[in-house]
Amino acid sequence: VGVVLVIAPWNYPLHTPINAILPALLAGNSVILKHSAQTPLCAERIVEAFRKGGVPEGVIQFIHASHENTAMIIKSPKVGAVAFTGSVAGGISVEKSAAGRFINVGLELGGKDPTYIRKDADLKHAVESTVDGAFFNSGQSCCGIERIYVHESVYDEYLAAFVALVKEYKLGRSDEQDTTLGPLVRASAAEFVRGQIDDAVKQGAKTHINPADFALDQPGTPYMAPQVLTDVDHSMRVMTEESFGPVVGIMKVSSDDEAVALMNDSEFGLTASIFSSDIK
């Protein structure tokens, strides 16, 4: 297709661009990498690595550009495809910029990814996997678990084990070896998640983690304690809006059908998971 524009996100700044760069190069295209303004040096290091690896000069290049200039690049007839990873709002902007050009636009956007714990699930495995899935990278994962539905017959046991494991996290600097939960990308991101939690609590949700147990948790900073919420429902922002932070809502359900209906009650599509010992 010629020139592929890869627009990369900050949350996995070295890994995510490769998902688009390598296929583009292998298919015989050249690549322009436009990285997030949060992580511009990652773009420069990636291009440097490819050049050291033997990719000819000019075949992969980086560009630092504002949102407005990126929109102009997408509209350029010299760009033959766009691969974007980021927010839904960003994806809408990319789609609008490419409208009428009939080029391939790949969009990997946000989610509110659900998980269902069936009554026949291996609970030890389910707890370990879902705690990690919810709080890996401080919840700043496109495919991170953001809401969990648990069959009523195993709900109490699952919840107790889930909360106990979350309490073992150590909030701290990402470059300190004993840290298991790092900060969010910026203070405003943490405040957004805190706002979701506060709204849910006002609507009747119950918190299971005391932020005071995590010394670095301070309003106005990107350091935020993990939080587990119950007594939640889909009238609450925390169960419908993408959080992209260390919070998860857990709901009790009485059947598979109820769980699937709640999992599908979302404007987002990305990933979903079911924990069960019955594959069929």
CSV table of C-alpha atoms in Angstrom, one decimal:
chain,number,residue,atom,x,y,z
A,1,VAL,CA,0.0,0.0,0.0
A,2,GLY,CA,3.0,2.3,0.1
A,3,VAL,CA,3.5,4.4,3.3
A,4,VAL,CA,1.9,3.1,6.5
A,5,LEU,CA,1.3,5.6,9.3
A,6,VAL,CA,1.5,4.0,12.7
A,7,ILE,CA,0.1,6.0,15.5
A,8,ALA,CA,1.2,4.5,18.8
A,9,PRO,CA,0.0,4.8,22.5
A,10,TRP,CA,1.9,5.6,25.6
A,11,ASN,CA,0.8,2.7,27.8
A,12,TYR,CA,2.9,0.0,26.0
A,13,PRO,CA,5.2,2.3,24.1
A,14,LEU,CA,7.8,-0.2,22.8
A,15,HIS,CA,5.5,-3.2,22.3
A,16,THR,CA,2.3,-1.9,20.7
A,17,PRO,CA,3.8,-0.1,17.7
A,18,ILE,CA,5.6,-3.3,16.7
A,19,ASN,CA,2.2,-5.0,16.2
A,20,ALA,CA,1.7,-2.7,13.1
A,21,ILE,CA,5.3,-1.9,12.1
A,22,LEU,CA,6.5,-5.5,11.5
A,23,PRO,CA,3.5,-6.6,9.3
A,24,ALA,CA,3.8,-3.4,7.3
A,25,LEU,CA,7.5,-3.9,6.7
A,26,LEU,CA,7.1,-7.6,5.9
A,27,ALA,CA,4.4,-6.7,3.4
A,28,GLY,CA,6.9,-4.4,1.6
A,29,ASN,CA,5.7,-1.0,2.8
A,30,SER,CA,7.6,1.9,4.4
A,31,VAL,CA,6.5,3.2,7.8
A,32,ILE,CA,6.1,6.5,9.5
A,33,LEU,CA,5.8,6.2,13.3
A,34,LYS,CA,4.0,8.9,15.2
A,35,HIS,CA,4.1,8.2,18.9
A,36,SER,CA,2.2,9.6,21.8
A,37,ALA,CA,3.4,13.0,23.0
A,38,GLN,CA,3.8,11.3,26.4
A,39,THR,CA,6.5,9.0,25.0
A,40,PRO,CA,8.3,10.6,22.0
A,41,LEU,CA,11.7,9.1,22.7
A,42,CYS,CA,10.3,5.6,22.3
A,43,ALA,CA,9.6,6.4,18.6
A,44,GLU,CA,13.2,7.5,18.2
A,45,ARG,CA,14.6,4.4,19.9
A,46,ILE,CA,12.4,2.1,17.8
A,47,VAL,CA,13.5,3.6,14.5
A,48,GLU,CA,17.1,3.6,15.7
A,49,ALA,CA,16.8,-0.1,16.5
A,50,PHE,CA,15.4,-1.0,13.1
A,51,ARG,CA,18.1,1.0,11.3
A,52,LYS,CA,20.8,-0.8,13.4
A,53,GLY,CA,19.1,-4.1,12.4
A,54,GLY,CA,19.6,-3.4,8.8
A,55,VAL,CA,16.4,-1.8,7.6
A,56,PRO,CA,17.4,0.6,4.8
A,57,GLU,CA,17.6,4.4,5.6
A,58,GLY,CA,14.2,6.0,5.2
A,59,VAL,CA,12.1,2.8,5.2
A,60,ILE,CA,11.0,3.5,8.7
A,61,GLN,CA,11.0,7.0,10.1
A,62,PHE,CA,9.5,8.8,13.1
A,63,ILE,CA,7.6,12.1,13.2
A,64,HIS,CA,6.6,14.2,16.2
A,65,ALA,CA,3.3,15.9,15.4
A,66,SER,CA,0.3,17.6,17.1
A,67,HIS,CA,-3.2,16.1,16.7
A,68,GLU,CA,-3.9,18.8,14.1
A,69,ASN,CA,-0.8,18.0,12.0
A,70,THR,CA,-1.4,14.2,12.4
A,71,ALA,CA,-4.8,14.8,10.9
A,72,MET,CA,-3.2,16.5,7.9
A,73,ILE,CA,-0.8,13.6,7.5
A,74,ILE,CA,-3.7,11.1,7.4
A,75,LYS,CA,-5.3,13.2,4.7
A,76,SER,CA,-2.2,13.2,2.6
A,77,PRO,CA,-2.4,11.1,-0.6
A,78,LYS,CA,1.1,9.9,0.2
A,79,VAL,CA,-0.2,7.8,3.1
A,80,GLY,CA,-1.7,4.4,2.1
A,81,ALA,CA,-2.8,3.0,5.4
A,82,VAL,CA,-3.2,4.0,9.1
A,83,ALA,CA,-2.8,1.8,12.2
A,84,PHE,CA,-4.0,3.5,15.4
A,85,THR,CA,-4.0,2.3,18.9
A,86,GLY,CA,-5.5,4.5,21.5
A,87,SER,CA,-8.8,6.0,22.8
A,88,VAL,CA,-12.2,5.9,21.2
A,89,ALA,CA,-12.1,9.7,20.8
A,90,GLY,CA,-8.7,9.4,19.1
A,91,GLY,CA,-10.1,6.7,16.8
A,92,ILE,CA,-13.0,8.9,15.8
A,93,SER,CA,-10.6,11.6,14.9
A,94,VAL,CA,-8.5,9.3,12.8
A,95,GLU,CA,-11.6,7.9,11.1
A,96,LYS,CA,-12.9,11.4,10.2
A,97,SER,CA,-9.5,12.4,8.9
A,98,ALA,CA,-9.3,9.4,6.6
A,99,ALA,CA,-13.0,9.7,5.4
A,100,GLY,CA,-13.4,9.6,1.7
A,101,ARG,CA,-9.8,8.4,1.0
A,102,PHE,CA,-10.8,4.7,0.9
A,103,ILE,CA,-7.6,3.6,2.7
A,104,ASN,CA,-7.2,0.8,5.2
A,105,VAL,CA,-7.6,2.2,8.7
A,106,GLY,CA,-6.9,-0.2,11.6
A,107,LEU,CA,-8.3,1.0,15.0
A,108,GLU,CA,-7.6,-0.7,18.3
A,109,LEU,CA,-9.5,1.4,20.8
A,110,GLY,CA,-10.7,1.4,24.3
A,111,GLY,CA,-12.8,-1.2,26.2
A,112,LYS,CA,-14.7,-2.0,29.3
A,113,ASP,CA,-13.7,-5.6,29.2
A,114,PRO,CA,-15.9,-8.0,31.2
A,115,THR,CA,-15.1,-11.3,32.9
A,116,TYR,CA,-17.5,-14.0,34.1
A,117,ILE,CA,-16.6,-16.5,36.9
A,118,ARG,CA,-18.9,-19.5,36.5
A,119,LYS,CA,-19.9,-21.7,39.4
A,120,ASP,CA,-17.6,-24.5,38.1
A,121,ALA,CA,-14.5,-22.2,37.8
A,122,ASP,CA,-11.2,-23.1,39.4
A,123,LEU,CA,-11.3,-20.3,41.9
A,124,LYS,CA,-7.6,-20.2,42.8
A,125,HIS,CA,-6.7,-19.8,39.1
A,126,ALA,CA,-9.6,-17.4,38.5
A,127,VAL,CA,-8.6,-15.1,41.3
A,128,GLU,CA,-4.9,-15.0,40.4
A,129,SER,CA,-5.7,-14.4,36.7
A,130,THR,CA,-8.4,-11.7,37.2
A,131,VAL,CA,-6.5,-9.7,39.9
A,132,ASP,CA,-3.5,-9.6,37.5
A,133,GLY,CA,-5.8,-8.8,34.6
A,134,ALA,CA,-7.4,-5.9,36.4
A,135,PHE,CA,-4.3,-4.4,38.0
A,136,PHE,CA,-1.5,-5.2,35.6
A,137,ASN,CA,0.2,-1.9,34.5
A,138,SER,CA,-2.0,-0.2,37.1
A,139,GLY,CA,-5.0,-1.0,35.0
A,140,GLN,CA,-3.6,0.9,32.0
A,141,SER,CA,-4.1,-1.9,29.5
A,142,CYS,CA,-6.5,-1.8,26.6
A,143,CYS,CA,-7.5,-5.4,27.2
A,144,GLY,CA,-7.4,-5.1,31.0
A,145,ILE,CA,-10.3,-6.5,33.0
A,146,GLU,CA,-12.6,-3.7,34.2
A,147,ARG,CA,-15.8,-5.4,35.4
A,148,ILE,CA,-16.3,-8.9,36.8
A,149,TYR,CA,-19.5,-11.0,37.1
A,150,VAL,CA,-19.5,-13.9,39.5
A,151,HIS,CA,-22.0,-16.7,40.0
A,152,GLU,CA,-23.8,-16.4,43.3
A,153,SER,CA,-22.7,-19.9,44.5
A,154,VAL,CA,-19.0,-18.9,44.5
A,155,TYR,CA,-19.3,-15.1,44.9
A,156,ASP,CA,-18.4,-14.8,48.6
A,157,GLU,CA,-15.4,-17.2,48.3
A,158,TYR,CA,-14.1,-15.5,45.1
A,159,LEU,CA,-14.5,-12.0,46.5
A,160,ALA,CA,-12.7,-12.7,49.8
A,161,ALA,CA,-9.8,-14.2,47.9
A,162,PHE,CA,-9.7,-11.4,45.3
A,163,VAL,CA,-9.6,-8.7,47.9
A,164,ALA,CA,-7.0,-10.5,50.0
A,165,LEU,CA,-4.7,-10.7,47.0
A,166,VAL,CA,-5.2,-7.1,46.0
A,167,LYS,CA,-4.2,-6.0,49.5
A,168,GLU,CA,-0.8,-7.6,48.9
A,169,TYR,CA,0.1,-5.0,46.2
A,170,LYS,CA,2.8,-2.5,47.0
A,171,LEU,CA,2.3,1.0,45.5
A,172,GLY,CA,5.5,2.7,44.5
A,173,ARG,CA,7.9,4.0,41.9
A,174,SER,CA,8.1,1.8,38.8
A,175,ASP,CA,11.9,1.7,39.0
A,176,GLU,CA,11.9,0.3,42.5
A,177,GLN,CA,12.3,-3.5,42.6
A,178,ASP,CA,9.7,-4.2,45.3
A,179,THR,CA,7.0,-2.1,43.6
A,180,THR,CA,4.1,-4.2,42.2
A,181,LEU,CA,1.7,-1.3,41.4
A,182,GLY,CA,3.1,1.8,39.8
A,183,PRO,CA,1.6,5.2,39.2
A,184,LEU,CA,-0.9,6.2,36.6
A,185,VAL,CA,0.4,8.1,33.5
A,186,ARG,CA,-0.5,11.5,35.0
A,187,ALA,CA,-2.4,13.0,37.9
A,188,SER,CA,-5.4,13.9,35.8
A,189,ALA,CA,-5.9,10.2,34.9
A,190,ALA,CA,-5.9,9.2,38.6
A,191,GLU,CA,-8.4,12.0,39.4
A,192,PHE,CA,-10.7,10.6,36.7
A,193,VAL,CA,-10.7,7.2,38.2
A,194,ARG,CA,-11.1,8.6,41.7
A,195,GLY,CA,-14.1,10.5,40.4
A,196,GLN,CA,-15.7,7.2,39.1
A,197,ILE,CA,-15.1,5.6,42.5
A,198,ASP,CA,-16.6,8.6,44.4
A,199,ASP,CA,-19.7,8.6,42.1
A,200,ALA,CA,-20.2,4.9,42.6
A,201,VAL,CA,-19.9,5.1,46.4
A,202,LYS,CA,-22.5,7.9,46.4
A,203,GLN,CA,-24.8,5.6,44.5
A,204,GLY,CA,-24.4,2.8,47.0
A,205,ALA,CA,-21.3,0.9,46.0
A,206,LYS,CA,-19.1,-0.6,48.7
A,207,THR,CA,-15.3,-0.2,48.7
A,208,HIS,CA,-13.1,-3.1,49.9
A,209,ILE,CA,-9.7,-1.4,50.0
A,210,ASN,CA,-8.6,1.4,52.4
A,211,PRO,CA,-6.4,3.8,50.4
A,212,ALA,CA,-4.7,4.8,53.6
A,213,ASP,CA,-3.0,1.4,53.6
A,214,PHE,CA,-1.1,2.5,50.5
A,215,ALA,CA,1.2,5.3,51.8
A,216,LEU,CA,1.9,7.0,48.4
A,217,ASP,CA,-1.8,7.4,47.5
A,218,GLN,CA,-2.4,11.1,47.5
A,219,PRO,CA,-5.0,13.2,45.7
A,220,GLY,CA,-3.5,15.4,43.0
A,221,THR,CA,-0.8,12.8,42.2
A,222,PRO,CA,-0.6,9.9,39.8
A,223,TYR,CA,-0.1,7.5,42.7
A,224,MET,CA,-3.4,5.7,43.4
A,225,ALA,CA,-4.3,2.7,45.6
A,226,PRO,CA,-6.1,-0.1,43.9
A,227,GLN,CA,-9.8,-0.4,44.6
A,228,VAL,CA,-12.4,-3.2,44.5
A,229,LEU,CA,-16.1,-2.2,44.4
A,230,THR,CA,-19.2,-4.3,45.1
A,231,ASP,CA,-22.9,-3.5,45.2
A,232,VAL,CA,-22.4,-2.0,41.8
A,233,ASP,CA,-24.7,-1.8,38.8
A,234,HIS,CA,-24.8,-0.5,35.3
A,235,SER,CA,-26.2,2.9,36.3
A,236,MET,CA,-22.7,3.7,37.6
A,237,ARG,CA,-20.0,5.2,35.5
A,238,VAL,CA,-17.4,2.8,36.9
A,239,MET,CA,-19.3,-0.1,35.2
A,240,THR,CA,-19.9,1.6,31.8
A,241,GLU,CA,-17.0,4.1,31.2
A,242,GLU,CA,-13.5,3.0,30.4
A,243,SER,CA,-11.5,3.5,33.6
A,244,PHE,CA,-7.9,2.7,32.5
A,245,GLY,CA,-6.8,2.6,36.1
A,246,PRO,CA,-6.6,0.4,39.2
A,247,VAL,CA,-10.3,-0.1,39.9
A,248,VAL,CA,-12.7,-3.0,39.2
A,249,GLY,CA,-16.4,-3.6,39.9
A,250,ILE,CA,-17.6,-7.0,40.9
A,251,MET,CA,-21.3,-8.1,40.5
A,252,LYS,CA,-23.1,-11.2,41.7
A,253,VAL,CA,-25.2,-13.0,39.1
A,254,SER,CA,-27.6,-16.0,39.3
A,255,SER,CA,-27.1,-17.5,35.9
A,256,ASP,CA,-25.0,-17.7,32.7
A,257,ASP,CA,-27.7,-15.9,30.8
A,258,GLU,CA,-27.7,-13.0,33.3
A,259,ALA,CA,-23.9,-12.8,33.1
A,260,VAL,CA,-23.8,-12.8,29.3
A,261,ALA,CA,-26.5,-10.1,29.1
A,262,LEU,CA,-24.5,-7.9,31.5
A,263,MET,CA,-21.2,-8.5,29.7
A,264,ASN,CA,-22.9,-7.5,26.4
A,265,ASP,CA,-24.5,-4.4,27.9
A,266,SER,CA,-21.7,-2.1,26.7
A,267,GLU,CA,-21.0,0.3,23.9
A,268,PHE,CA,-17.5,-1.1,23.7
A,269,GLY,CA,-16.1,-4.2,22.1
A,270,LEU,CA,-12.6,-5.5,22.7
A,271,THR,CA,-12.0,-8.6,24.8
A,272,ALA,CA,-14.0,-10.7,27.3
A,273,SER,CA,-13.2,-13.8,29.3
A,274,ILE,CA,-15.0,-16.7,31.0
A,275,PHE,CA,-13.6,-18.8,33.7
A,276,SER,CA,-15.1,-22.3,33.7
A,277,SER,CA,-14.0,-26.0,33.8
A,278,ASP,CA,-16.7,-26.8,31.2
A,279,ILE,CA,-15.3,-25.8,27.7
A,280,LYS,CA,-18.6,-26.7,26.0
